[in-house]
mmCIF file of N, CA and C in Angstrom:
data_model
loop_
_atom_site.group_PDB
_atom_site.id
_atom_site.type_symbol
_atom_site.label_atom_id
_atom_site.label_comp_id
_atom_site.label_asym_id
_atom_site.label_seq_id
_atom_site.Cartn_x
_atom_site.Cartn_y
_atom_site.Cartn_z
ATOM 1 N N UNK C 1 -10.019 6.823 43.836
ATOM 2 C CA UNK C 1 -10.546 5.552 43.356
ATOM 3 C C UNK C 1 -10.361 4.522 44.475
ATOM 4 N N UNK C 2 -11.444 3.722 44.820
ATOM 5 C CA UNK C 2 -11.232 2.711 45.919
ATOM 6 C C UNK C 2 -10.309 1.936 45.490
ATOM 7 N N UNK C 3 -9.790 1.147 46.296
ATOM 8 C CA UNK C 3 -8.853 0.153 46.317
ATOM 9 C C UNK C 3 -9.253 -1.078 45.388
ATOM 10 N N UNK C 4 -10.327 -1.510 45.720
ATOM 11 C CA UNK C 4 -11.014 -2.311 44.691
ATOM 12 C C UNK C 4 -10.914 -2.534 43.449
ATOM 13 N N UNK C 5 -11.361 -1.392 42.859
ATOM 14 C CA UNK C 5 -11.292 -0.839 41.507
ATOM 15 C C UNK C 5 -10.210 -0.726 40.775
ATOM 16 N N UNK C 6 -9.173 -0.331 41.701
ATOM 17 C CA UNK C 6 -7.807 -0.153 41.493
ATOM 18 C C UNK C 6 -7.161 -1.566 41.031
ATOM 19 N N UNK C 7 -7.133 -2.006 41.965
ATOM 20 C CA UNK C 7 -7.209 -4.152 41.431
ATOM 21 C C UNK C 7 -7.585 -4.512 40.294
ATOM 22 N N UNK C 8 -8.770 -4.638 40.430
ATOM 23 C CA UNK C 8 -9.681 -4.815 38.979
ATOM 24 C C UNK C 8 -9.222 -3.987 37.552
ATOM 25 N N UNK C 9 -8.476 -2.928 37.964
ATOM 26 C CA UNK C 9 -8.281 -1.771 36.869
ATOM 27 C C UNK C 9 -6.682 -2.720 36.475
ATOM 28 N N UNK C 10 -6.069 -2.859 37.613
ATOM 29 C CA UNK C 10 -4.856 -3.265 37.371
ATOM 30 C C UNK C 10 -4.859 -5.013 36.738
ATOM 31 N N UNK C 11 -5.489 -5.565 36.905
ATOM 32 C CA UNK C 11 -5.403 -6.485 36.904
ATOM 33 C C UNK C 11 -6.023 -7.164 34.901
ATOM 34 N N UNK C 12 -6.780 -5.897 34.798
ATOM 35 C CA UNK C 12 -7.471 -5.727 33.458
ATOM 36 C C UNK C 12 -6.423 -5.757 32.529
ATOM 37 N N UNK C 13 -5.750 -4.653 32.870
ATOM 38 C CA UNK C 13 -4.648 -4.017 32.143
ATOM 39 C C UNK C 13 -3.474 -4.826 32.027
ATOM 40 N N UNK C 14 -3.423 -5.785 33.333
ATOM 41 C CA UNK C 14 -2.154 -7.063 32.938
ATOM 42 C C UNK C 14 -2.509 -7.676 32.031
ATOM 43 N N UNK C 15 -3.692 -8.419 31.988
ATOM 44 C CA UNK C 15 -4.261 -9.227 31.300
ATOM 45 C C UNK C 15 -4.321 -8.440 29.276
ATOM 46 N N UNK C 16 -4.552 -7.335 29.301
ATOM 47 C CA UNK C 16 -4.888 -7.397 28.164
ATOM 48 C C UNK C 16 -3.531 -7.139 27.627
ATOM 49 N N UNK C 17 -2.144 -6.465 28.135
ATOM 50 C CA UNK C 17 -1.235 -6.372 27.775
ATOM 51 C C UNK C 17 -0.341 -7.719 27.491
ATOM 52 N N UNK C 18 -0.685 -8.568 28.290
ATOM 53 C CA UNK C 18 0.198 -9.819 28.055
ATOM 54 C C UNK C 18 -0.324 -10.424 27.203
ATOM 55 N N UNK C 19 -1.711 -10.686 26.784
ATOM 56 C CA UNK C 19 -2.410 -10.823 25.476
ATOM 57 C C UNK C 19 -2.092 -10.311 23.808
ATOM 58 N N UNK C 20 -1.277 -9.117 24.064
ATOM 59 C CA UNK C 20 -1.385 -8.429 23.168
ATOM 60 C C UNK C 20 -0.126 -9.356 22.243
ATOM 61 N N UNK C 21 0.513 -10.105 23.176
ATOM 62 C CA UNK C 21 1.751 -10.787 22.619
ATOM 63 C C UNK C 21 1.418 -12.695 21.762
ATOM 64 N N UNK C 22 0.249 -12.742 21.866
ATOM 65 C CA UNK C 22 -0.846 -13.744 21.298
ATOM 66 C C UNK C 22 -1.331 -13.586 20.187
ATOM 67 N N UNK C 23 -0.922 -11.781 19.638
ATOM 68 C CA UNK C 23 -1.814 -12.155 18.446
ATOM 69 C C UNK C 23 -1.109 -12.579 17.181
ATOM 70 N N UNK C 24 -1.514 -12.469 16.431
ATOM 71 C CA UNK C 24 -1.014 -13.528 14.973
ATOM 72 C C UNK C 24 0.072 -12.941 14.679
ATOM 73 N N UNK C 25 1.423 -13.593 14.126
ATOM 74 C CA UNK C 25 2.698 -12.932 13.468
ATOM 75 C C UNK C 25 2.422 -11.922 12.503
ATOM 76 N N UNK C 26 0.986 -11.575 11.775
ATOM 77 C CA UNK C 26 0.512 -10.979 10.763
ATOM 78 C C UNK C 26 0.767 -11.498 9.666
ATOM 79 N N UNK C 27 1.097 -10.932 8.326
ATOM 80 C CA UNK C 27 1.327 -11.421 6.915
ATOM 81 C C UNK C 27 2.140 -12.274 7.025
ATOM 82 N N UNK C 28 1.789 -13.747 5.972
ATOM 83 C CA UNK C 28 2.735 -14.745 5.736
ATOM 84 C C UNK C 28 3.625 -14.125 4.337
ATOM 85 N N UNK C 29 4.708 -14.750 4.088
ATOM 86 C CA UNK C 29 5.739 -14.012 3.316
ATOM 87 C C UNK C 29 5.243 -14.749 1.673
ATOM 88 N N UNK C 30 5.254 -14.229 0.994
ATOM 89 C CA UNK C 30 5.497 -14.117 -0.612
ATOM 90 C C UNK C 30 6.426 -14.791 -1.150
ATOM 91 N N UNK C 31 6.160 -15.856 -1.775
ATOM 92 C CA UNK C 31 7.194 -16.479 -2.860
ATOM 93 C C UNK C 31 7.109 -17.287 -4.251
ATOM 94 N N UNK C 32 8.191 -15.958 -4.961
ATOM 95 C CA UNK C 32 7.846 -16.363 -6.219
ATOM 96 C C UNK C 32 8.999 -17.543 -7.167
ATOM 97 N N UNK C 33 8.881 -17.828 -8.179
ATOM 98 C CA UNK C 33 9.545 -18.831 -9.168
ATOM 99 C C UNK C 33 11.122 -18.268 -9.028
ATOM 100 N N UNK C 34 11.309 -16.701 -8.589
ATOM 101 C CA UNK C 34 12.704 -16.179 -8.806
ATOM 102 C C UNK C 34 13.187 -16.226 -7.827
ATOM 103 N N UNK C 35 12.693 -16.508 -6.501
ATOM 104 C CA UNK C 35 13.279 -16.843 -5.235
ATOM 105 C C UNK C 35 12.976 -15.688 -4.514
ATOM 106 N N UNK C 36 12.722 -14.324 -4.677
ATOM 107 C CA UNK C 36 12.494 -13.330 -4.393
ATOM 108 C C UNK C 36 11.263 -13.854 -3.391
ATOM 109 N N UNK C 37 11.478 -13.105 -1.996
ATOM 110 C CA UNK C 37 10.400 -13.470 -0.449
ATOM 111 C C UNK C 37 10.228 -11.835 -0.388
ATOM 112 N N UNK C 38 8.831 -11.967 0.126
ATOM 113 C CA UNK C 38 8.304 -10.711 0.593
ATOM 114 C C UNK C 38 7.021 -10.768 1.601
ATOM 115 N N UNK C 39 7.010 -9.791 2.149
ATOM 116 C CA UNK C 39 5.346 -9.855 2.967
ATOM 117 C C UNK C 39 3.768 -9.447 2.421
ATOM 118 N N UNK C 40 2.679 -10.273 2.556
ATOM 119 C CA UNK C 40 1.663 -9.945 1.658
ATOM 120 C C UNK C 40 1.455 -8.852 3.129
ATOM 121 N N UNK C 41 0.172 -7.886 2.632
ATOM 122 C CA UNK C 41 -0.384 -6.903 3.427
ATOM 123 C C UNK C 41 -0.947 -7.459 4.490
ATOM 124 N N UNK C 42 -0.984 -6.770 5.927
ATOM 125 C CA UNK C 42 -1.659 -7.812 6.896
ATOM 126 C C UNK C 42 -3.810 -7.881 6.474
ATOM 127 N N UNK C 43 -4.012 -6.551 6.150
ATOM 128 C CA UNK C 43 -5.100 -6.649 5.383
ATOM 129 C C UNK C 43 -5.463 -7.724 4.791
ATOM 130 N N UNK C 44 -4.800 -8.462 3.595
ATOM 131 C CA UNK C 44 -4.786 -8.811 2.579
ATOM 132 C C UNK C 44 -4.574 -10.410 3.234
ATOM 133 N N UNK C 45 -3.445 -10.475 3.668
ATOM 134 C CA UNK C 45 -3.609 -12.317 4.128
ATOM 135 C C UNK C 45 -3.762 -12.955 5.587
ATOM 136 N N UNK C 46 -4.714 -13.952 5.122
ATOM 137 C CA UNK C 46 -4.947 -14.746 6.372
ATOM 138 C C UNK C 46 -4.659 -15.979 6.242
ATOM 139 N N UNK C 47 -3.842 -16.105 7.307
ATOM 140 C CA UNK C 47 -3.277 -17.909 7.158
ATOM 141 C C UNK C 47 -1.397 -18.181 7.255
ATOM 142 N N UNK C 48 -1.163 -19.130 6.412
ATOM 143 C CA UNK C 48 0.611 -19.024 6.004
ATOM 144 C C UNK C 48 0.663 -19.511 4.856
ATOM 145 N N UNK C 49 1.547 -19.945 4.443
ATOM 146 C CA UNK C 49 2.279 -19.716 2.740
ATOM 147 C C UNK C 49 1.947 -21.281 2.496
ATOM 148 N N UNK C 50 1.549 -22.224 3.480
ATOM 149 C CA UNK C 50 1.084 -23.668 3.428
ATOM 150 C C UNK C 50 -0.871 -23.574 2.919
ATOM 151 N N UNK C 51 -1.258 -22.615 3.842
ATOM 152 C CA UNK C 51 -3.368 -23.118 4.047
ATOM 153 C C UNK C 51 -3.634 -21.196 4.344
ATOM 154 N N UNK C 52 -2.941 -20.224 3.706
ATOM 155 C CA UNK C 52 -3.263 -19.076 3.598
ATOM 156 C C UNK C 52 -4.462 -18.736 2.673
ATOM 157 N N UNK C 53 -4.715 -17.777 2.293
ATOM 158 C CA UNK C 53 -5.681 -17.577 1.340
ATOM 159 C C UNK C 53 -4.593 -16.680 -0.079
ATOM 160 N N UNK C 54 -3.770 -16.310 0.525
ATOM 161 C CA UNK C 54 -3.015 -15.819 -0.741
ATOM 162 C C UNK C 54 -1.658 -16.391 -1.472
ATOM 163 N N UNK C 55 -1.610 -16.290 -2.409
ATOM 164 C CA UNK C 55 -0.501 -16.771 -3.179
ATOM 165 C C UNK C 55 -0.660 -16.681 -4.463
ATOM 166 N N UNK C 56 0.704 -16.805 -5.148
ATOM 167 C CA UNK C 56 0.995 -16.226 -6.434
ATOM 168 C C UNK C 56 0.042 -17.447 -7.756
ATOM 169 N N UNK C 57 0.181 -16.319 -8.823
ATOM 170 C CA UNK C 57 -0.720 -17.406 -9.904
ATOM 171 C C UNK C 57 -0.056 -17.004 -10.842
ATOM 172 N N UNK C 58 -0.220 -17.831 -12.020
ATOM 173 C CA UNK C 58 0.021 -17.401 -13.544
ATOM 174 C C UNK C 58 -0.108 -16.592 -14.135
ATOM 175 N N UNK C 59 1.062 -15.981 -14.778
ATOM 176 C CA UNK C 59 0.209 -15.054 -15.638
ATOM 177 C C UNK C 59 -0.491 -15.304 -17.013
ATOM 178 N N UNK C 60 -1.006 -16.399 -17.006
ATOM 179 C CA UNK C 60 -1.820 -17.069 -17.805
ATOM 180 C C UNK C 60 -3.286 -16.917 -17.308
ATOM 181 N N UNK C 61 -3.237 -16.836 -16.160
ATOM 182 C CA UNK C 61 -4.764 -16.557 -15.307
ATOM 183 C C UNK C 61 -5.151 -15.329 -15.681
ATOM 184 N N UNK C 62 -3.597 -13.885 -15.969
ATOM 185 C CA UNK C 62 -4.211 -12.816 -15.982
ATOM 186 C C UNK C 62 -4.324 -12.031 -17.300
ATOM 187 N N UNK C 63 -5.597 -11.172 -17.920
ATOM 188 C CA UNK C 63 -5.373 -10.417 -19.006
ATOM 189 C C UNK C 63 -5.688 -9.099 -18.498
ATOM 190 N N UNK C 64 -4.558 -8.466 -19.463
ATOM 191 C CA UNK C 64 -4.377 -6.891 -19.169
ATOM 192 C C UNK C 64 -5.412 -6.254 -20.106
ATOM 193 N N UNK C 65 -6.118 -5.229 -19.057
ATOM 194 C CA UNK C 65 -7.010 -4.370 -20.739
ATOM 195 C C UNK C 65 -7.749 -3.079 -20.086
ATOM 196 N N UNK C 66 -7.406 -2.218 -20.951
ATOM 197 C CA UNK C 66 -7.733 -0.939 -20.704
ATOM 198 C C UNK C 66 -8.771 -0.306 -19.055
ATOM 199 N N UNK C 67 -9.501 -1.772 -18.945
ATOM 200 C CA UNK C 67 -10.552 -1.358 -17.557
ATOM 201 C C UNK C 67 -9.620 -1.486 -16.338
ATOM 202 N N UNK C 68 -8.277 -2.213 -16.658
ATOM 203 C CA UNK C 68 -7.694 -2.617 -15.219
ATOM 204 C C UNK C 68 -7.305 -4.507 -15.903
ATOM 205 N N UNK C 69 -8.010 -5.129 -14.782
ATOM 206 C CA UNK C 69 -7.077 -6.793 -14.896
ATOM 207 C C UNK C 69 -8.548 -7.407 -15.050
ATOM 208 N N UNK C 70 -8.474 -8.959 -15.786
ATOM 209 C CA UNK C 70 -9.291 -10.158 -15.939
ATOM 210 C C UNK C 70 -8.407 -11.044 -15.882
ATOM 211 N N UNK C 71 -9.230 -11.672 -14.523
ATOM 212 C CA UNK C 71 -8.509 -12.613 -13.676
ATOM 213 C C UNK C 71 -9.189 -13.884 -13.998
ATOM 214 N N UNK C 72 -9.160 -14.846 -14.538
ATOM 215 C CA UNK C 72 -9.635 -16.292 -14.406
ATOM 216 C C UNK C 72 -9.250 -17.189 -14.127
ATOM 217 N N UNK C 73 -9.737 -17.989 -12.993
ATOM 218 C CA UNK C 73 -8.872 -19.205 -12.362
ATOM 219 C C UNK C 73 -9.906 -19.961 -12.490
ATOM 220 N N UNK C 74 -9.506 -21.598 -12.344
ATOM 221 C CA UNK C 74 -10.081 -22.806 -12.172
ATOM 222 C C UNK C 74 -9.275 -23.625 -11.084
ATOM 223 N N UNK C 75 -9.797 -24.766 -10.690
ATOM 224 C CA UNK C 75 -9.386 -25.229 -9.862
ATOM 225 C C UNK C 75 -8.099 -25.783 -9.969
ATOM 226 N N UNK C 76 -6.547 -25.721 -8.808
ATOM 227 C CA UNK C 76 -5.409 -25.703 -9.408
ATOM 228 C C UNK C 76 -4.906 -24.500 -9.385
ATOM 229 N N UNK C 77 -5.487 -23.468 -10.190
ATOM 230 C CA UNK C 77 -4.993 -22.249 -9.925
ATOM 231 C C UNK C 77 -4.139 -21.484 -9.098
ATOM 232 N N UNK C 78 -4.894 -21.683 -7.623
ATOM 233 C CA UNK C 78 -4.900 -21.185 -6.644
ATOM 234 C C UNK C 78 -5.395 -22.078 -5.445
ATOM 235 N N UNK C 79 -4.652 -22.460 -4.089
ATOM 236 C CA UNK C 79 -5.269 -23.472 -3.224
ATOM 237 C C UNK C 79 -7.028 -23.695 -2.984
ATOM 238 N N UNK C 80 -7.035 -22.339 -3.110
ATOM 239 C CA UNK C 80 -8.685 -22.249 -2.510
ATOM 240 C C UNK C 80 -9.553 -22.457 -3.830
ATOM 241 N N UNK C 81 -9.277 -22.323 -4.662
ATOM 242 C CA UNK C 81 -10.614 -22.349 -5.811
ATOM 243 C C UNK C 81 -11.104 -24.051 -5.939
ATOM 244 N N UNK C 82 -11.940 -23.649 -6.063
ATOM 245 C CA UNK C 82 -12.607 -25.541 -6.798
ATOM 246 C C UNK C 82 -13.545 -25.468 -7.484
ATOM 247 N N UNK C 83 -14.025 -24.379 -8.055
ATOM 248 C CA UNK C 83 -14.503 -24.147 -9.620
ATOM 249 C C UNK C 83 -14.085 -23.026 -10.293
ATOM 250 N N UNK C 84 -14.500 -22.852 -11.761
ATOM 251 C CA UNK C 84 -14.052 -21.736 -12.452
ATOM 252 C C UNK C 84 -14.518 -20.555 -11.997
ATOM 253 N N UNK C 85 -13.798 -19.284 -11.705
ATOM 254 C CA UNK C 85 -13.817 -18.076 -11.356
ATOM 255 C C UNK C 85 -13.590 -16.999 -11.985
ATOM 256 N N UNK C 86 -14.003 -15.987 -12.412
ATOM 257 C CA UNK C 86 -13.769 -15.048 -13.068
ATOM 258 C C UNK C 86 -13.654 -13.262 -12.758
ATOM 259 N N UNK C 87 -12.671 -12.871 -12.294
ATOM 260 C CA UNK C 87 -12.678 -11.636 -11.340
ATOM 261 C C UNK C 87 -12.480 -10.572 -12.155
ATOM 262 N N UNK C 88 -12.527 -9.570 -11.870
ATOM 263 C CA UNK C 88 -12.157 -8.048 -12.533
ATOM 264 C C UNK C 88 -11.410 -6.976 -12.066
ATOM 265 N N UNK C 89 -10.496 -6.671 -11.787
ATOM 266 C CA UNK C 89 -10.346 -5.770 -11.148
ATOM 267 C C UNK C 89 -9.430 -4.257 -11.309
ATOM 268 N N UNK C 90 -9.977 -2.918 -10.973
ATOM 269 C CA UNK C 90 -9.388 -1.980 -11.897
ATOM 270 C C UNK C 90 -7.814 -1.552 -11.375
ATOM 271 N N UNK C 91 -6.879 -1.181 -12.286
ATOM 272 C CA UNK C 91 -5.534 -0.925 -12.055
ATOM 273 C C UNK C 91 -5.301 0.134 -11.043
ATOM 274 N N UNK C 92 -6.221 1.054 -10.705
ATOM 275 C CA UNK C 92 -6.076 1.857 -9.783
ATOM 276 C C UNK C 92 -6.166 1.230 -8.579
ATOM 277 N N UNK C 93 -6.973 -0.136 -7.978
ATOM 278 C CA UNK C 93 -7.040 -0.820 -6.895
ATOM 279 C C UNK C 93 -6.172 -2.169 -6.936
ATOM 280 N N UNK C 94 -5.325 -2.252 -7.826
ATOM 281 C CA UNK C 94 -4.458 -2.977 -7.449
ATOM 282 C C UNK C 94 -2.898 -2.806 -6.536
ATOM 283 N N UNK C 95 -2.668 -3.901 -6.085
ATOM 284 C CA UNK C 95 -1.305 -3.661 -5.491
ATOM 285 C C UNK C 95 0.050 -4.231 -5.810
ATOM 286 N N UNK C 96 0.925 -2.903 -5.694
ATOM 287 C CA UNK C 96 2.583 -3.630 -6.446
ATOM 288 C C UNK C 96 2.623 -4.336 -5.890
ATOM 289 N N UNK C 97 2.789 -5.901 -6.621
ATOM 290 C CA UNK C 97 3.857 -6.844 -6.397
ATOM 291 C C UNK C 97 5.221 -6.621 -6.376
ATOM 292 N N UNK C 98 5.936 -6.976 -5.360
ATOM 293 C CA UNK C 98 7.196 -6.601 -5.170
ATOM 294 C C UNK C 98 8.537 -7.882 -5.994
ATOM 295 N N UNK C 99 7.805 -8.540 -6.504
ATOM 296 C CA UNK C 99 8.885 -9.449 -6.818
ATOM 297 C C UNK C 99 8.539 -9.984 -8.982
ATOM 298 N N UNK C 100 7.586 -8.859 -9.250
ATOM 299 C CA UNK C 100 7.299 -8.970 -10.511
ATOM 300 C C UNK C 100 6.247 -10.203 -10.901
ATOM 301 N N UNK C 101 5.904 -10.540 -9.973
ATOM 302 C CA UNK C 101 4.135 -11.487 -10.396
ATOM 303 C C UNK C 101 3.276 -11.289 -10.016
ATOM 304 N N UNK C 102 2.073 -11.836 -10.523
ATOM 305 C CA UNK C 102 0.877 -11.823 -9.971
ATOM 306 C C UNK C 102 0.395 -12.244 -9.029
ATOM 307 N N UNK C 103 -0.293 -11.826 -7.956
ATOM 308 C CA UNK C 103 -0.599 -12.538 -6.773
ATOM 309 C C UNK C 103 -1.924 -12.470 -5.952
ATOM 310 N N UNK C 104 -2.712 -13.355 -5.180
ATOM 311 C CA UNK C 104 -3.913 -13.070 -5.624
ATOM 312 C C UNK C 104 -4.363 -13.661 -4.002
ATOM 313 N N UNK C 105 -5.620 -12.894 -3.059
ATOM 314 C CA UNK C 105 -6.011 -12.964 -2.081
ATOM 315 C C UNK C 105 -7.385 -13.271 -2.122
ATOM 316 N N UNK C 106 -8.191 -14.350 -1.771
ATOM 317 C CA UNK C 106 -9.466 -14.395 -1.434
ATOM 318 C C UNK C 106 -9.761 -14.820 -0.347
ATOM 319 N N UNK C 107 -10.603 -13.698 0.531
ATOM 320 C CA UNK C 107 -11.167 -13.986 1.737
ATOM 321 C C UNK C 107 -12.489 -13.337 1.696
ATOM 322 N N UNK C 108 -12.986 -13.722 2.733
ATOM 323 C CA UNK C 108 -13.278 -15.117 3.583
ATOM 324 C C UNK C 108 -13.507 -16.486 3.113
ATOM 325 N N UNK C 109 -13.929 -16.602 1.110
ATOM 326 C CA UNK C 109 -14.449 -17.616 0.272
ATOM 327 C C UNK C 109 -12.979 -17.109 -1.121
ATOM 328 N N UNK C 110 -13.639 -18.178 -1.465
ATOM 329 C CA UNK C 110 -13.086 -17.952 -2.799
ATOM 330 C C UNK C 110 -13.476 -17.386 -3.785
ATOM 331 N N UNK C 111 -14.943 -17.002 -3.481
ATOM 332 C CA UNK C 111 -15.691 -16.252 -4.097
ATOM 333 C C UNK C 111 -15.244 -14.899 -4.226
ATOM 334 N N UNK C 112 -14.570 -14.390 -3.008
ATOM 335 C CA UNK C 112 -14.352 -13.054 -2.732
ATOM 336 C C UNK C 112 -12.889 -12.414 -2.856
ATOM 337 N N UNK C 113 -12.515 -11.848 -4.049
ATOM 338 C CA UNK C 113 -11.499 -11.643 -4.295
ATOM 339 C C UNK C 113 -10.647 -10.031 -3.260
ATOM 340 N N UNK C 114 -10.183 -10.271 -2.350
ATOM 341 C CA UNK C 114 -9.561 -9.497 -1.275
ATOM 342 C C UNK C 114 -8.608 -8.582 -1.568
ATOM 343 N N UNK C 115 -7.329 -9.204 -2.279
ATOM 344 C CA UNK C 115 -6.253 -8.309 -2.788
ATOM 345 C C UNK C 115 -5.843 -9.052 -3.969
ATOM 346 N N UNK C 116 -5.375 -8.406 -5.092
ATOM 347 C CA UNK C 116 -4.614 -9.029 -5.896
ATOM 348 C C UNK C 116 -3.315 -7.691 -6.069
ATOM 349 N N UNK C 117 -2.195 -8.573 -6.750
ATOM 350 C CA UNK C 117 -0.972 -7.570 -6.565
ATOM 351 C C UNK C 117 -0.691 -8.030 -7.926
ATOM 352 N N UNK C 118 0.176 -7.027 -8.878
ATOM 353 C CA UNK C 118 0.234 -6.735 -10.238
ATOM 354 C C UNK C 118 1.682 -6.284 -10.132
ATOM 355 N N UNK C 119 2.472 -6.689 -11.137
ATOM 356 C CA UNK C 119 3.883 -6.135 -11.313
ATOM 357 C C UNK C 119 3.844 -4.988 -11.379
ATOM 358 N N UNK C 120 4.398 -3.894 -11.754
ATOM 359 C CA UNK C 120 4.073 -2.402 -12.412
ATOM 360 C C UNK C 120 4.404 -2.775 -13.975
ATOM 361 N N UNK C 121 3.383 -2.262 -14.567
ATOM 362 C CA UNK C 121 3.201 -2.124 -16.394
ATOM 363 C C UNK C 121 4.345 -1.122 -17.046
ATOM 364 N N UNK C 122 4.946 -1.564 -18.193
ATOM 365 C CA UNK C 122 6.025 -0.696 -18.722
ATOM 366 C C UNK C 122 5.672 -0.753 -19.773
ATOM 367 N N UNK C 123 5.801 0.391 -20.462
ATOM 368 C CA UNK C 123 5.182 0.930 -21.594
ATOM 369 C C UNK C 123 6.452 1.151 -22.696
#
């Protein structure tokens, strides 16, 4: 390989490695009414626990029923909503909440419900 190239090759490779230390901390942490902190999925949140897209809701927002979850929020709810919303989503695609609440991700809109996390159900 010419010398040239070699530069350019090396010089690529500084660059994208010292970059690699730029990218986002990943998931902002989880917090619920019991004090209990945890990490949302890096999937799942974008932002921090101030102007994120995820965070915990009521379980007044949520009803349990045989299809999985019915989720309804209004504005208040949740930072991002600013009208009434109504989501669905089945128990097989939900994710444990680790601290026993409900918790709820919309990205890129609020329209678009991303992750929601569910206690585990006891029978």
């Amino acid at each position: 390989m010419p010398k040239d190239r070699r530069c350019i090759l090396a010089g690529v490779m500084i660059a994208f490695f010292s970059g690699i230390g730029m990218l986002p901390a990943g998931a902002h942490e989880a917090h619920s009414a019991h004090g209990v902190t945890w990490k949302y999925d890096g999937y799942c949140c974008n932002g921090d626990s101030k102007s994120g897209d995820c965070q915990m809701i009521s379980t007044r927002n949520v009803k349990v029923t045989n299809q999985g979850y019915e989720i309804s929020l209004g504005p208040g709810d949740h930072r991002l909503i600013t009208r009434p919303h109504h989501f669905t989503m089945p128990q097989s695609e939900a994710r444990r909440s680790k601290d026993e609440e409900y918790h709820l991700c919309l990205y890129p809109t609020e329209d678009t419900l991303r992750c929601f996390y569910a206690p585990d159900m006891s029978y």
